[in-house]
Short mmCIF file of C-alpha atoms in Angstrom, two decimals:
data_model
loop_
_atom_site.label_atom_id
_atom_site.label_comp_id
_atom_site.label_asym_id
_atom_site.label_seq_id
_atom_site.Cartn_x
_atom_site.Cartn_y
_atom_site.Cartn_z
CA MET O 614 22.01 13.82 10.44
CA THR O 615 19.08 16.20 10.41
CA ALA O 616 18.84 16.00 6.61
CA ALA O 617 18.87 12.18 6.79
CA MET O 618 16.15 12.23 9.43
CA ASP O 619 14.10 14.68 7.36
CA SER O 620 14.48 12.42 4.32
CA SER O 621 13.45 9.36 6.33
CA GLU O 622 10.44 11.15 7.76
CA ALA O 623 9.41 12.39 4.31
CA ARG O 624 9.64 8.86 2.91
CA ARG O 625 7.58 7.47 5.79
CA HIS O 626 4.96 10.19 5.22
CA HIS O 627 4.90 9.36 1.51
CA PHE O 628 4.47 5.65 2.29
CA GLU O 629 1.66 6.15 4.80
CA VAL O 630 -0.32 8.50 2.56
CA GLU O 631 0.09 6.35 -0.55
CA LYS O 632 -0.76 3.18 1.39
CA GLU O 633 -3.98 4.78 2.64
CA LEU O 634 -5.02 5.87 -0.86
CA ALA O 635 -3.96 2.60 -2.50
CA THR O 636 -6.08 0.64 -0.02
CA ARG O 637 -9.10 2.62 -1.15
CA LEU O 638 -8.31 1.79 -4.77
CA ARG O 639 -7.67 -1.91 -4.06
CA ASN O 640 -10.99 -2.25 -2.23
CA SER O 641 -13.08 -0.43 -4.84
CA THR O 642 -15.47 -1.95 -7.37
CA ARG O 643 -14.92 -1.40 -11.09
CA GLU O 644 -17.83 1.01 -11.20
CA GLU O 645 -16.32 2.98 -8.32
CA ARG O 646 -12.94 3.03 -10.08
CA LYS O 647 -14.28 5.09 -12.99
CA GLY O 648 -12.49 8.32 -12.31
CA LEU O 649 -11.32 7.20 -8.85
CA ALA O 650 -7.67 6.90 -9.88
CA ALA O 651 -7.64 10.54 -10.99
CA GLU O 652 -9.12 11.60 -7.65
CA LEU O 653 -6.66 9.55 -5.59
CA TYR O 654 -3.56 10.56 -7.54
CA SER O 655 -4.55 14.22 -7.32
CA GLU O 656 -4.88 13.78 -3.56
CA LEU O 657 -1.50 12.01 -3.40
CA TYR O 658 0.31 14.84 -5.20
CA ARG O 659 -1.44 17.40 -2.99
CA ARG O 660 -0.53 15.63 0.27
CA VAL O 661 2.96 14.59 -0.89
CA PRO O 662 4.09 17.63 -2.89
CA ASN O 663 7.67 16.30 -3.10
CA HIS O 664 6.51 12.99 -4.62
CA PRO O 665 9.35 11.53 -6.78
CA ARG O 666 7.22 11.56 -9.94
CA VAL O 667 6.51 15.27 -9.53
CA ALA O 668 10.14 16.00 -8.63
CA ARG O 669 11.47 14.10 -11.67
CA SER O 670 9.17 16.02 -14.00
CA LYS O 671 10.92 19.23 -12.90
CA GLU O 672 14.48 17.92 -13.34
CA LYS O 673 15.77 18.30 -16.88
CA ASP O 674 18.47 15.61 -16.56
CA ALA O 675 16.00 13.07 -15.17
CA GLU O 676 13.52 13.93 -17.91
CA GLU O 677 16.15 13.47 -20.63
CA ARG O 678 17.20 10.09 -19.21
CA SER O 679 13.57 8.96 -19.12
CA ILE O 680 12.97 10.04 -22.72
CA ALA O 681 16.12 8.20 -23.85
CA ALA O 682 15.10 5.00 -22.02
CA GLN O 683 11.63 5.06 -23.55
CA LEU O 684 12.89 5.90 -27.02
CA ARG O 685 15.15 2.83 -26.97
CA LEU O 686 12.01 0.72 -26.66
CA VAL O 687 9.88 2.32 -29.40
CA ARG O 688 12.34 3.76 -31.91
CA HIS O 689 12.08 0.76 -34.22
CA ALA O 690 8.29 1.14 -34.48
CA LEU O 691 8.12 4.86 -35.32
CA ALA O 692 7.53 6.09 -38.88
CA PRO O 693 5.89 9.11 -40.58
CA GLU O 694 2.64 7.20 -41.22
CA VAL O 695 2.26 5.88 -37.64
CA ARG O 696 -0.51 6.94 -35.26
CA PHE O 697 1.02 6.63 -31.78
CA LEU O 698 -0.83 6.26 -28.46
CA GLU O 699 0.85 6.56 -25.07
CA PHE O 700 -1.17 5.14 -22.16
CA GLY O 701 -0.41 6.81 -18.81
CA ALA O 702 1.46 9.69 -20.39
CA GLY O 703 1.91 11.92 -17.34
CA THR O 704 2.66 15.45 -18.55
CA GLY O 705 2.84 14.20 -22.15
CA THR O 706 6.53 15.01 -22.49
CA PHE O 707 7.46 11.75 -24.22
CA SER O 708 4.54 11.86 -26.66
CA LYS O 709 5.54 15.42 -27.58
CA HIS O 710 9.05 14.14 -28.24
CA VAL O 711 7.68 11.35 -30.46
CA ALA O 712 5.24 13.59 -32.36
CA PRO O 713 7.72 14.91 -35.00
CA LYS O 714 8.56 11.31 -35.91
CA VAL O 715 4.95 10.13 -36.50
CA LYS O 716 1.66 11.14 -38.13
CA GLU O 717 -0.15 11.70 -34.82
CA ALA O 718 0.78 11.33 -31.14
CA ILE O 719 -1.97 10.91 -28.54
CA ALA O 720 -1.14 11.11 -24.82
CA LEU O 721 -3.72 9.33 -22.64
CA GLU O 722 -3.88 10.17 -18.93
CA VAL O 723 -6.27 9.92 -15.96
CA CYS O 724 -4.87 12.75 -13.87
CA ALA O 725 -3.54 16.15 -14.88
CA GLN O 726 0.07 16.39 -13.69
CA GLY O 727 0.93 19.88 -14.85
CA SER O 728 1.97 20.94 -18.31
CA ALA O 729 5.30 20.20 -19.88
CA ALA O 730 7.08 23.48 -20.59
CA ASP O 731 7.78 22.84 -24.27
CA LYS O 732 5.28 23.90 -26.92
CA ALA O 733 3.06 21.09 -28.16
CA PRO O 734 3.50 20.02 -31.81
CA ALA O 735 0.45 20.41 -34.04
CA ASN O 736 0.02 16.63 -34.38
CA TYR O 737 0.02 16.03 -30.61
CA ARG O 738 -2.98 15.95 -28.26
CA MET O 739 -3.62 15.07 -24.63
CA GLN O 740 -6.73 12.95 -24.01
CA MET O 741 -8.10 12.46 -20.50
CA HIS O 742 -10.04 9.27 -19.65
CA ASP O 743 -11.52 7.32 -16.74
CA GLY O 744 -8.71 4.77 -16.48
CA LEU O 745 -10.82 1.97 -17.92
CA VAL O 746 -12.29 2.65 -21.36
CA ILE O 747 -10.06 4.25 -24.00
CA PRO O 748 -12.07 7.05 -25.67
CA LEU O 749 -10.90 6.26 -29.21
CA PRO O 750 -12.53 4.42 -32.14
CA ASP O 751 -11.69 0.85 -33.09
CA GLY O 752 -8.68 0.05 -35.23
CA GLY O 753 -7.08 3.48 -35.62
CA ILE O 754 -3.75 3.15 -33.76
CA ASP O 755 -0.54 1.66 -35.18
CA VAL O 756 1.61 1.70 -32.03
CA ALA O 757 0.47 1.79 -28.40
CA PHE O 758 2.99 2.31 -25.62
CA SER O 759 3.04 2.32 -21.83
CA TYR O 760 6.07 2.82 -19.61
CA GLN O 761 5.93 1.94 -15.91
CA VAL O 762 2.12 2.14 -15.91
CA LEU O 763 0.63 -1.36 -15.87
CA GLU O 764 1.66 -1.89 -12.24
CA HIS O 765 -0.65 0.96 -11.24
CA LEU O 766 -3.77 -0.66 -12.72
CA HIS O 767 -6.11 -2.63 -10.48
CA PRO O 768 -5.43 -6.34 -11.15
CA ASP O 769 -9.11 -6.84 -11.99
CA ASP O 770 -8.84 -4.19 -14.73
CA VAL O 771 -5.72 -5.38 -16.55
CA GLU O 772 -7.60 -7.79 -18.80
CA LEU O 773 -9.97 -4.97 -19.80
CA HIS O 774 -6.94 -2.76 -20.42
CA PHE O 775 -5.40 -5.29 -22.82
CA GLN O 776 -8.77 -5.73 -24.55
CA GLU O 777 -9.10 -1.97 -24.97
CA ILE O 778 -5.57 -1.62 -26.37
CA ALA O 779 -6.25 -4.48 -28.80
CA ARG O 780 -9.54 -2.84 -29.80
CA VAL O 781 -8.00 0.51 -30.75
CA LEU O 782 -5.01 -1.05 -32.55
CA LYS O 783 -5.12 -1.66 -36.28
CA PRO O 784 -4.69 -5.29 -37.44
CA GLY O 785 -0.97 -5.94 -37.15
CA GLY O 786 -0.60 -3.06 -34.70
CA THR O 787 1.88 -3.19 -31.84
CA TYR O 788 1.68 -2.67 -28.08
CA ILE O 789 5.07 -2.00 -26.48
CA LEU O 790 5.16 -1.93 -22.70
CA SER O 791 7.60 -1.90 -19.82
CA THR O 792 6.51 -2.60 -16.25
CA PRO O 793 8.42 -3.66 -13.10
CA HIS O 794 9.13 -7.38 -12.81
CA ALA O 795 7.52 -9.02 -9.79
CA LEU O 796 10.54 -11.14 -8.88
CA SER O 797 12.79 -8.11 -8.42
CA GLY O 798 10.21 -6.07 -6.49
CA PRO O 799 8.67 -4.35 -4.72
CA HIS O 800 9.75 -1.45 -6.92
CA ASP O 801 7.71 1.33 -5.32
CA VAL O 802 8.00 3.05 -1.92
CA SER O 803 6.73 -0.18 -0.32
CA ARG O 804 10.23 -1.66 -0.67
CA TYR O 805 11.55 0.49 2.19
CA PHE O 806 8.96 -0.74 4.68
CA SER O 807 7.60 -4.10 3.50
CA GLU O 808 8.30 -7.17 1.39
CA LYS O 809 4.87 -6.92 -0.24
CA LEU O 810 3.15 -4.29 -2.39
CA GLU O 811 1.22 -1.85 -0.21
CA THR O 812 1.12 1.37 -2.19
CA PHE O 813 0.17 2.30 -5.77
CA HIS O 814 1.99 -0.59 -7.41
CA LEU O 815 -1.12 -2.73 -7.14
CA LYS O 816 0.47 -5.67 -8.98
CA GLU O 817 3.89 -6.34 -10.47
CA TRP O 818 4.08 -8.93 -13.23
CA THR O 819 6.11 -11.81 -14.63
CA TYR O 820 6.39 -12.81 -18.29
CA GLY O 821 4.71 -16.11 -17.44
CA GLU O 822 1.63 -14.30 -16.11
CA MET O 823 1.40 -11.62 -18.75
CA ALA O 824 1.86 -13.50 -22.03
CA PRO O 825 -1.16 -15.86 -21.78
CA LEU O 826 -3.39 -13.00 -20.62
CA MET O 827 -2.40 -10.87 -23.61
CA ARG O 828 -3.11 -13.74 -25.97
CA ARG O 829 -6.60 -14.14 -24.52
CA CYS O 830 -7.18 -10.45 -25.14
CA GLY O 831 -6.46 -10.53 -28.86
CA PHE O 832 -2.68 -10.37 -29.27
CA THR O 833 -1.36 -13.02 -31.64
CA ARG O 834 2.38 -12.80 -30.95
CA ILE O 835 4.25 -11.80 -27.80
CA GLN O 836 7.93 -10.84 -28.13
CA PRO O 837 9.61 -10.48 -24.72
CA PHE O 838 12.85 -8.63 -24.06
CA LEU O 839 15.39 -8.92 -21.27
CA ARG O 840 16.35 -5.58 -19.79
CA GLY O 841 18.03 -4.73 -16.51
CA LYS O 842 18.28 -1.35 -14.79
CA THR O 843 20.58 -0.01 -17.50
CA GLY O 844 21.73 -0.95 -20.96
CA PRO O 845 19.95 -2.36 -23.99
CA ALA O 846 17.10 -4.84 -24.20
CA TYR O 847 17.81 -8.30 -25.62
CA ARG O 848 15.28 -10.50 -27.38
CA LEU O 849 14.70 -13.95 -25.97
CA LEU O 850 12.09 -16.59 -26.69
CA LEU O 851 9.24 -16.68 -24.20
CA PRO O 852 10.06 -20.23 -22.98
CA GLY O 853 13.50 -18.93 -21.99
CA PHE O 854 11.94 -16.35 -19.71
CA ARG O 855 9.70 -18.95 -18.12
CA VAL O 856 12.73 -21.12 -17.33
CA ILE O 857 14.50 -18.13 -15.78
CA GLU O 858 11.44 -17.20 -13.72
CA ARG O 859 10.93 -20.75 -12.47
CA ALA O 860 14.60 -20.96 -11.46
CA LEU O 861 14.35 -17.67 -9.57
CA CYS O 862 11.20 -18.84 -7.77
CA MET O 863 13.19 -21.74 -6.31
CA MET O 864 15.57 -19.34 -4.54
CA PRO O 865 15.04 -17.87 -1.05
CA ALA O 866 13.13 -14.59 -1.36
CA SER O 867 15.99 -12.27 -0.37
CA LEU O 868 18.46 -13.95 -2.76
CA ARG O 869 15.88 -14.09 -5.55
CA THR O 870 15.27 -10.36 -5.33
CA ARG O 871 18.98 -9.50 -5.38
CA VAL O 872 19.66 -11.76 -8.37
CA ALA O 873 16.59 -10.64 -10.32
CA ARG O 874 17.50 -6.97 -9.92
CA LYS O 875 20.73 -7.61 -11.82
CA PHE O 876 19.03 -8.59 -15.09
CA LEU O 877 15.25 -8.87 -14.67
CA ASN O 878 14.23 -5.47 -13.40
CA ASN O 879 11.36 -5.05 -15.87
CA VAL O 880 8.91 -7.02 -17.95
CA VAL O 881 9.42 -5.59 -21.45
CA VAL O 882 7.08 -6.83 -24.17
CA CYS O 883 6.29 -6.06 -27.80
CA ALA O 884 2.86 -7.60 -28.51
CA PHE O 885 1.30 -7.78 -31.97
CA LYS O 886 -2.41 -7.78 -32.74
#
């Protein structure tokens, strides 16, 4: 009983701290957001030292499962001549895992989250940035990747993010991303206390929202995948996803969430420049 109460109290503390910090980020201007995310996430990890992201980074089994899940999404795009960019790379563990399979692996992050214990390959580097502009030249990246990151970006900055990814990609380059699906959310700590997003998941997306925005930002073809909590991803045509999303939107909210979590837990996209 005491352990359960301690767990409940820890979760409430996590929620209240993250809600406070997320409100600051939501209400900020773009100019203020330059570097603000790094400041706020550093404060979050200091005030919530048992934050799940920090805890997972220390658990070998959880780390191996995460690497396997990410590798399923990008394996087909990796080759010895590929320059690989991971946006929101955390400790850089996944990019280090990818590095032996590619020409160069660049891990992009706004906030230092400690160092992964394994030695970095010679063709790997960690690059810090302000969360907005990617500090890389035009047209040098073959494959960009983000995993459970887009939901943390301010909604007003997502278009700039897609533009920046398109800018650094070579013609024909690929952006592979996975982010929580809005219709099966909230997916963050908000879900235990609210039906709306109140913490650092600033926006969760649908395929219908994301695809047209990516096209406006320079991507010529959007290939969506269907992927639940576990198992493989299956290709479907974009109109099929829109039909599914419209059908789900007609359901009562509680039923919609339960159904969506069975097979629409994430928005998974492979977008081509």
